[in-house]
């Protein structure tokens, strides 16, 4: 079923687990995400777009994601990731998205506030929730390139940003990067704790591919209730596709090749959901 409203996100935040949010580019990846969630019996978020629209088309990718969410036996949110475009946000809300991320992190603070407030107003009219971003999570969202951590989120600014915009969730930059990193990128957990202490909404961790499970658990215990994963899914998709080639090439069996790729992604999503959803100790659960 499509997961409307902030109920699941709020529950994760209060109970000390995190909602896995996985990026899709194709129907097979969308299906893999939903099947893994059903297999785990856990809610999940399918992140359909924004950059994937260039390949798949907005209406096509959106329709697949909404249909898959509606048919799923567990709650599935349909989310727009990293959009800077209010018209695109509105198109996704009309298509039935349950949440959107408005990414004004590249803008001066006041402009980020203004853009994010507009997105919040749009989303409210459609019963959807909004994730904003303050600080810059570096790295390419679609192609993994060696990168280093960027400007980190300032706790006091984050508190002001969330209060003035009315966002439901805040993406933070605490040493996390999209894709692979030039070297180890330990999370700045002290900064995360300081942000959590002054920001009253669930936090979102982008760039979770490659992060060790203990770091995910530590983040989860410090207010991170949504964790974004993309690169590891792309790697699994391509690895499974490549492995299937000797077998499928003679018969040009595209369906079997894509099926293998789907299974590869499903396995990774299933593992991530497990790492994110097992309950943390009661001592770190939020009131
Ligand atoms: P990774 O590609 O590092 O998993 O990051 C995904 C992400 O943050 C999408 O917004």
GROMACS .gro file of C-alpha atoms and ligand atoms in nm:
model
  297
    1UNK     CA    1   0.000   0.000   0.000
    2UNK     CA    2   0.113   0.353  -0.063
    3UNK     CA    3   0.242   0.502   0.261
    4UNK     CA    4   0.081   0.843   0.293
    5UNK     CA    5   0.161   1.093   0.568
    6UNK     CA    6   0.446   1.114   0.816
    7UNK     CA    7   0.327   0.827   1.039
    8UNK     CA    8   0.597   0.576   0.946
    9UNK     CA    9   0.877   0.833   0.952
   10UNK     CA   10   0.768   0.961   1.293
   11UNK     CA   11   0.740   0.608   1.428
   12UNK     CA   12   1.092   0.525   1.308
   13UNK     CA   13   1.223   0.844   1.472
   14UNK     CA   14   1.050   0.772   1.801
   15UNK     CA   15   1.136   0.402   1.810
   16UNK     CA   16   1.499   0.436   1.703
   17UNK     CA   17   1.506   0.262   1.365
   18UNK     CA   18   1.540   0.405   1.017
   19UNK     CA   19   1.335   0.385   0.703
   20UNK     CA   20   1.542   0.263   0.407
   21UNK     CA   21   1.501   0.491   0.104
   22UNK     CA   22   1.627   0.335  -0.219
   23UNK     CA   23   1.679   0.499  -0.559
   24UNK     CA   24   1.530   0.351  -0.874
   25UNK     CA   25   1.606   0.400  -1.243
   26UNK     CA   26   1.401   0.117  -1.391
   27UNK     CA   27   1.094  -0.095  -1.340
   28UNK     CA   28   1.314  -0.385  -1.226
   29UNK     CA   29   1.477  -0.177  -0.952
   30UNK     CA   30   1.137  -0.049  -0.834
   31UNK     CA   31   1.011  -0.408  -0.818
   32UNK     CA   32   1.326  -0.525  -0.638
   33UNK     CA   33   1.283  -0.258  -0.368
   34UNK     CA   34   0.916  -0.350  -0.310
   35UNK     CA   35   0.983  -0.725  -0.313
   36UNK     CA   36   1.263  -0.689  -0.059
   37UNK     CA   37   1.037  -0.483   0.167
   38UNK     CA   38   0.762  -0.744   0.140
   39UNK     CA   39   1.011  -1.019   0.210
   40UNK     CA   40   1.126  -0.833   0.523
   41UNK     CA   41   0.771  -0.732   0.620
   42UNK     CA   42   0.895  -0.374   0.666
   43UNK     CA   43   0.798  -0.032   0.526
   44UNK     CA   44   1.027   0.121   0.266
   45UNK     CA   45   1.066   0.430   0.048
   46UNK     CA   46   1.110   0.414  -0.329
   47UNK     CA   47   1.300   0.720  -0.450
   48UNK     CA   48   1.183   0.772  -0.807
   49UNK     CA   49   1.365   1.070  -0.961
   50UNK     CA   50   1.468   1.341  -0.995
   51UNK     CA   51   1.784   1.265  -1.193
   52UNK     CA   52   1.649   0.928  -1.314
   53UNK     CA   53   1.376   1.110  -1.507
   54UNK     CA   54   1.636   1.195  -1.770
   55UNK     CA   55   1.660   0.825  -1.854
   56UNK     CA   56   1.315   0.692  -1.772
   57UNK     CA   57   1.081   0.989  -1.811
   58UNK     CA   58   0.897   1.148  -1.519
   59UNK     CA   59   0.551   1.012  -1.591
   60UNK     CA   60   0.677   0.664  -1.670
   61UNK     CA   61   0.901   0.627  -1.363
   62UNK     CA   62   0.640   0.788  -1.139
   63UNK     CA   63   0.356   0.567  -1.265
   64UNK     CA   64   0.562   0.250  -1.213
   65UNK     CA   65   0.659   0.354  -0.860
   66UNK     CA   66   0.305   0.453  -0.758
   67UNK     CA   67   0.161   0.130  -0.901
   68UNK     CA   68   0.424  -0.083  -0.727
   69UNK     CA   69   0.361   0.099  -0.399
   70UNK     CA   70  -0.016   0.056  -0.426
   71UNK     CA   71   0.019  -0.315  -0.495
   72UNK     CA   72   0.273  -0.384  -0.219
   73UNK     CA   73   0.163  -0.571   0.090
   74UNK     CA   74   0.372  -0.341   0.312
   75UNK     CA   75   0.370   0.042   0.334
   76UNK     CA   76   0.576   0.192   0.050
   77UNK     CA   77   0.643   0.565   0.026
   78UNK     CA   78   0.706   0.719  -0.316
   79UNK     CA   79   0.962   0.997  -0.283
   80UNK     CA   80   1.118   1.255  -0.513
   81UNK     CA   81   1.490   1.281  -0.432
   82UNK     CA   82   1.702   1.597  -0.484
   83UNK     CA   83   1.469   1.825  -0.677
   84UNK     CA   84   1.547   2.193  -0.728
   85UNK     CA   85   1.244   2.257  -0.945
   86UNK     CA   86   0.902   2.349  -0.804
   87UNK     CA   87   0.725   2.258  -1.129
   88UNK     CA   88   0.880   1.911  -1.115
   89UNK     CA   89   0.784   1.880  -0.747
   90UNK     CA   90   0.425   1.971  -0.832
   91UNK     CA   91   0.416   1.720  -1.120
   92UNK     CA   92   0.529   1.444  -0.884
   93UNK     CA   93   0.278   1.543  -0.618
   94UNK     CA   94   0.004   1.529  -0.881
   95UNK     CA   95   0.131   1.185  -0.986
   96UNK     CA   96   0.077   1.063  -0.629
   97UNK     CA   97   0.415   1.096  -0.457
   98UNK     CA   98   0.392   1.074  -0.080
   99UNK     CA   99   0.698   1.292  -0.012
  100UNK     CA  100   0.948   1.515  -0.189
  101UNK     CA  101   1.297   1.642  -0.119
  102UNK     CA  102   1.354   2.002  -0.213
  103UNK     CA  103   1.727   2.052  -0.246
  104UNK     CA  104   1.822   2.414  -0.194
  105UNK     CA  105   2.156   2.324  -0.038
  106UNK     CA  106   2.344   2.494  -0.323
  107UNK     CA  107   2.166   2.825  -0.254
  108UNK     CA  108   2.243   3.102  -0.004
  109UNK     CA  109   2.063   3.034   0.326
  110UNK     CA  110   1.775   3.278   0.275
  111UNK     CA  111   1.710   3.150  -0.078
  112UNK     CA  112   1.713   2.791   0.048
  113UNK     CA  113   1.456   2.891   0.314
  114UNK     CA  114   1.234   3.060   0.053
  115UNK     CA  115   1.248   2.768  -0.196
  116UNK     CA  116   1.186   2.512   0.077
  117UNK     CA  117   0.887   2.705   0.216
  118UNK     CA  118   0.731   2.706  -0.130
  119UNK     CA  119   0.777   2.330  -0.158
  120UNK     CA  120   0.624   2.280   0.188
  121UNK     CA  121   0.315   2.478   0.084
  122UNK     CA  122   0.283   2.277  -0.240
  123UNK     CA  123   0.322   1.945  -0.063
  124UNK     CA  124   0.070   2.036   0.208
  125UNK     CA  125  -0.194   2.082  -0.061
  126UNK     CA  126  -0.135   1.720  -0.165
  127UNK     CA  127  -0.100   1.567   0.182
  128UNK     CA  128   0.267   1.492   0.124
  129UNK     CA  129   0.568   1.558   0.345
  130UNK     CA  130   0.889   1.744   0.269
  131UNK     CA  131   1.258   1.682   0.325
  132UNK     CA  132   1.490   1.983   0.305
  133UNK     CA  133   1.868   1.997   0.305
  134UNK     CA  134   2.115   2.224   0.478
  135UNK     CA  135   2.489   2.180   0.428
  136UNK     CA  136   2.619   2.004   0.119
  137UNK     CA  137   2.644   1.628   0.072
  138UNK     CA  138   2.911   1.610  -0.200
  139UNK     CA  139   2.946   1.360  -0.484
  140UNK     CA  140   2.747   1.272  -0.793
  141UNK     CA  141   2.410   1.115  -0.719
  142UNK     CA  142   2.411   0.885  -1.024
  143UNK     CA  143   2.772   0.806  -1.109
  144UNK     CA  144   3.011   0.712  -0.833
  145UNK     CA  145   3.323   0.928  -0.837
  146UNK     CA  146   3.590   0.962  -0.577
  147UNK     CA  147   3.494   1.256  -0.363
  148UNK     CA  148   3.563   1.414  -0.026
  149UNK     CA  149   3.329   1.548   0.241
  150UNK     CA  150   3.193   1.902   0.181
  151UNK     CA  151   3.041   2.181   0.391
  152UNK     CA  152   2.898   2.032   0.708
  153UNK     CA  153   2.558   2.122   0.856
  154UNK     CA  154   2.573   2.386   1.127
  155UNK     CA  155   2.343   2.287   1.418
  156UNK     CA  156   2.218   2.637   1.498
  157UNK     CA  157   2.145   2.714   1.132
  158UNK     CA  158   1.972   2.376   1.102
  159UNK     CA  159   1.742   2.461   1.392
  160UNK     CA  160   1.655   2.796   1.235
  161UNK     CA  161   1.609   2.635   0.892
  162UNK     CA  162   1.372   2.367   1.013
  163UNK     CA  163   1.168   2.611   1.225
  164UNK     CA  164   1.131   2.868   0.947
  165UNK     CA  165   1.053   2.625   0.666
  166UNK     CA  166   0.817   2.381   0.839
  167UNK     CA  167   0.992   2.079   0.685
  168UNK     CA  168   0.910   1.729   0.809
  169UNK     CA  169   1.264   1.592   0.775
  170UNK     CA  170   1.613   1.741   0.737
  171UNK     CA  171   1.897   1.598   0.528
  172UNK     CA  172   2.226   1.667   0.699
  173UNK     CA  173   2.590   1.679   0.590
  174UNK     CA  174   2.797   1.520   0.865
  175UNK     CA  175   3.085   1.376   0.662
  176UNK     CA  176   2.860   1.159   0.442
  177UNK     CA  177   2.916   1.158   0.063
  178UNK     CA  178   2.722   1.029  -0.236
  179UNK     CA  179   2.890   0.733  -0.403
  180UNK     CA  180   3.241   0.621  -0.322
  181UNK     CA  181   3.478   0.838  -0.124
  182UNK     CA  182   3.844   0.920  -0.180
  183UNK     CA  183   3.923   0.771   0.160
  184UNK     CA  184   3.741   0.670   0.478
  185UNK     CA  185   3.467   0.920   0.561
  186UNK     CA  186   3.374   0.868   0.924
  187UNK     CA  187   3.053   1.037   1.024
  188UNK     CA  188   3.085   1.335   1.259
  189UNK     CA  189   2.863   1.185   1.527
  190UNK     CA  190   2.920   1.474   1.771
  191UNK     CA  191   2.783   1.712   1.509
  192UNK     CA  192   2.491   1.479   1.443
  193UNK     CA  193   2.412   1.471   1.817
  194UNK     CA  194   2.431   1.851   1.832
  195UNK     CA  195   2.193   1.880   1.535
  196UNK     CA  196   1.951   1.632   1.684
  197UNK     CA  197   1.950   1.822   2.013
  198UNK     CA  198   1.818   2.141   1.851
  199UNK     CA  199   1.623   2.022   1.545
  200UNK     CA  200   1.281   1.883   1.623
  201UNK     CA  201   1.228   1.677   1.306
  202UNK     CA  202   1.364   1.338   1.190
  203UNK     CA  203   1.707   1.358   1.023
  204UNK     CA  204   1.798   1.203   0.687
  205UNK     CA  205   2.134   1.049   0.602
  206UNK     CA  206   2.225   1.058   0.233
  207UNK     CA  207   2.514   0.864   0.086
  208UNK     CA  208   2.470   0.547   0.291
  209UNK     CA  209   2.634   0.315   0.036
  210UNK     CA  210   2.948   0.167   0.182
  211UNK     CA  211   2.885   0.293   0.536
  212UNK     CA  212   2.965   0.024   0.793
  213UNK     CA  213   2.665  -0.111   0.984
  214UNK     CA  214   2.790   0.023   1.322
  215UNK     CA  215   2.795   0.375   1.174
  216UNK     CA  216   2.442   0.330   1.044
  217UNK     CA  217   2.335   0.215   1.387
  218UNK     CA  218   2.507   0.509   1.554
  219UNK     CA  219   2.336   0.752   1.315
  220UNK     CA  220   2.003   0.586   1.375
  221UNK     CA  221   2.041   0.630   1.749
  222UNK     CA  222   2.105   1.003   1.692
  223UNK     CA  223   1.782   1.095   1.518
  224UNK     CA  224   1.842   0.963   1.165
  225UNK     CA  225   1.509   0.808   1.064
  226UNK     CA  226   1.556   0.788   0.685
  227UNK     CA  227   1.867   0.651   0.516
  228UNK     CA  228   1.927   0.692   0.141
  229UNK     CA  229   2.098   0.420  -0.062
  230UNK     CA  230   2.170   0.429  -0.433
  231UNK     CA  231   2.523   0.330  -0.541
  232UNK     CA  232   2.516  -0.018  -0.387
  233UNK     CA  233   2.197  -0.093  -0.582
  234UNK     CA  234   2.349   0.022  -0.912
  235UNK     CA  235   2.657  -0.191  -0.846
  236UNK     CA  236   2.441  -0.496  -0.767
  237UNK     CA  237   2.225  -0.441  -1.077
  238UNK     CA  238   2.524  -0.421  -1.309
  239UNK     CA  239   2.713  -0.708  -1.144
  240UNK     CA  240   2.416  -0.943  -1.174
  241UNK     CA  241   2.355  -0.834  -1.533
  242UNK     CA  242   2.720  -0.891  -1.624
  243UNK     CA  243   2.728  -1.232  -1.458
  244UNK     CA  244   2.421  -1.340  -1.652
  245UNK     CA  245   2.566  -1.247  -1.992
  246UNK     CA  246   2.744  -1.574  -2.082
  247UNK     CA  247   2.420  -1.761  -2.016
  248UNK     CA  248   2.171  -1.522  -2.175
  249UNK     CA  249   2.367  -1.387  -2.470
  250UNK     CA  250   2.328  -1.690  -2.702
  251UNK     CA  251   1.949  -1.668  -2.686
  252UNK     CA  252   1.942  -1.289  -2.648
  253UNK     CA  253   1.728  -1.352  -2.339
  254UNK     CA  254   1.670  -0.996  -2.217
  255UNK     CA  255   1.398  -1.095  -1.970
  256UNK     CA  256   1.625  -1.341  -1.793
  257UNK     CA  257   1.911  -1.089  -1.777
  258UNK     CA  258   1.685  -0.821  -1.628
  259UNK     CA  259   1.538  -1.076  -1.389
  260UNK     CA  260   1.886  -1.156  -1.259
  261UNK     CA  261   1.960  -0.787  -1.219
  262UNK     CA  262   1.635  -0.747  -1.024
  263UNK     CA  263   1.730  -1.035  -0.794
  264UNK     CA  264   2.073  -0.881  -0.736
  265UNK     CA  265   1.921  -0.550  -0.627
  266UNK     CA  266   1.658  -0.723  -0.414
  267UNK     CA  267   1.931  -0.898  -0.214
  268UNK     CA  268   2.110  -0.572  -0.135
  269UNK     CA  269   1.790  -0.392  -0.039
  270UNK     CA  270   1.691  -0.680   0.188
  271UNK     CA  271   2.027  -0.663   0.369
  272UNK     CA  272   2.003  -0.286   0.414
  273UNK     CA  273   1.648  -0.306   0.546
  274UNK     CA  274   1.766  -0.555   0.808
  275UNK     CA  275   2.055  -0.332   0.913
  276UNK     CA  276   1.826  -0.032   0.948
  277UNK     CA  277   1.519  -0.182   1.106
  278UNK     CA  278   1.631  -0.399   1.393
  279UNK     CA  279   1.535  -0.227   1.716
  280UNK     CA  280   1.801  -0.034   1.904
  281UNK     CA  281   1.820  -0.044   2.282
  282UNK     CA  282   1.542   0.128   2.470
  283UNK     CA  283   1.798   0.366   2.619
  284UNK     CA  284   1.854   0.531   2.282
  285UNK     CA  285   1.493   0.539   2.169
  286UNK     CA  286   1.342   0.886   2.160
  287UNK     CA  287   1.052   0.989   2.385
  288LIG     P1  288   2.472   0.660  -0.223
  288LIG     O1  289   2.476   0.654  -0.371
  288LIG     O2  290   2.605   0.690  -0.163
  288LIG     O3  291   2.411   0.537  -0.164
  288LIG     O4  292   2.377   0.782  -0.183
  288LIG     C1  293   2.241   0.775  -0.214
  288LIG     C2  294   2.170   0.901  -0.182
  288LIG     O5  295   2.202   0.970  -0.089
  288LIG     C3  296   2.056   0.939  -0.267
  288LIG     O6  297   2.003   1.063  -0.231
   0.00000   0.00000   0.00000
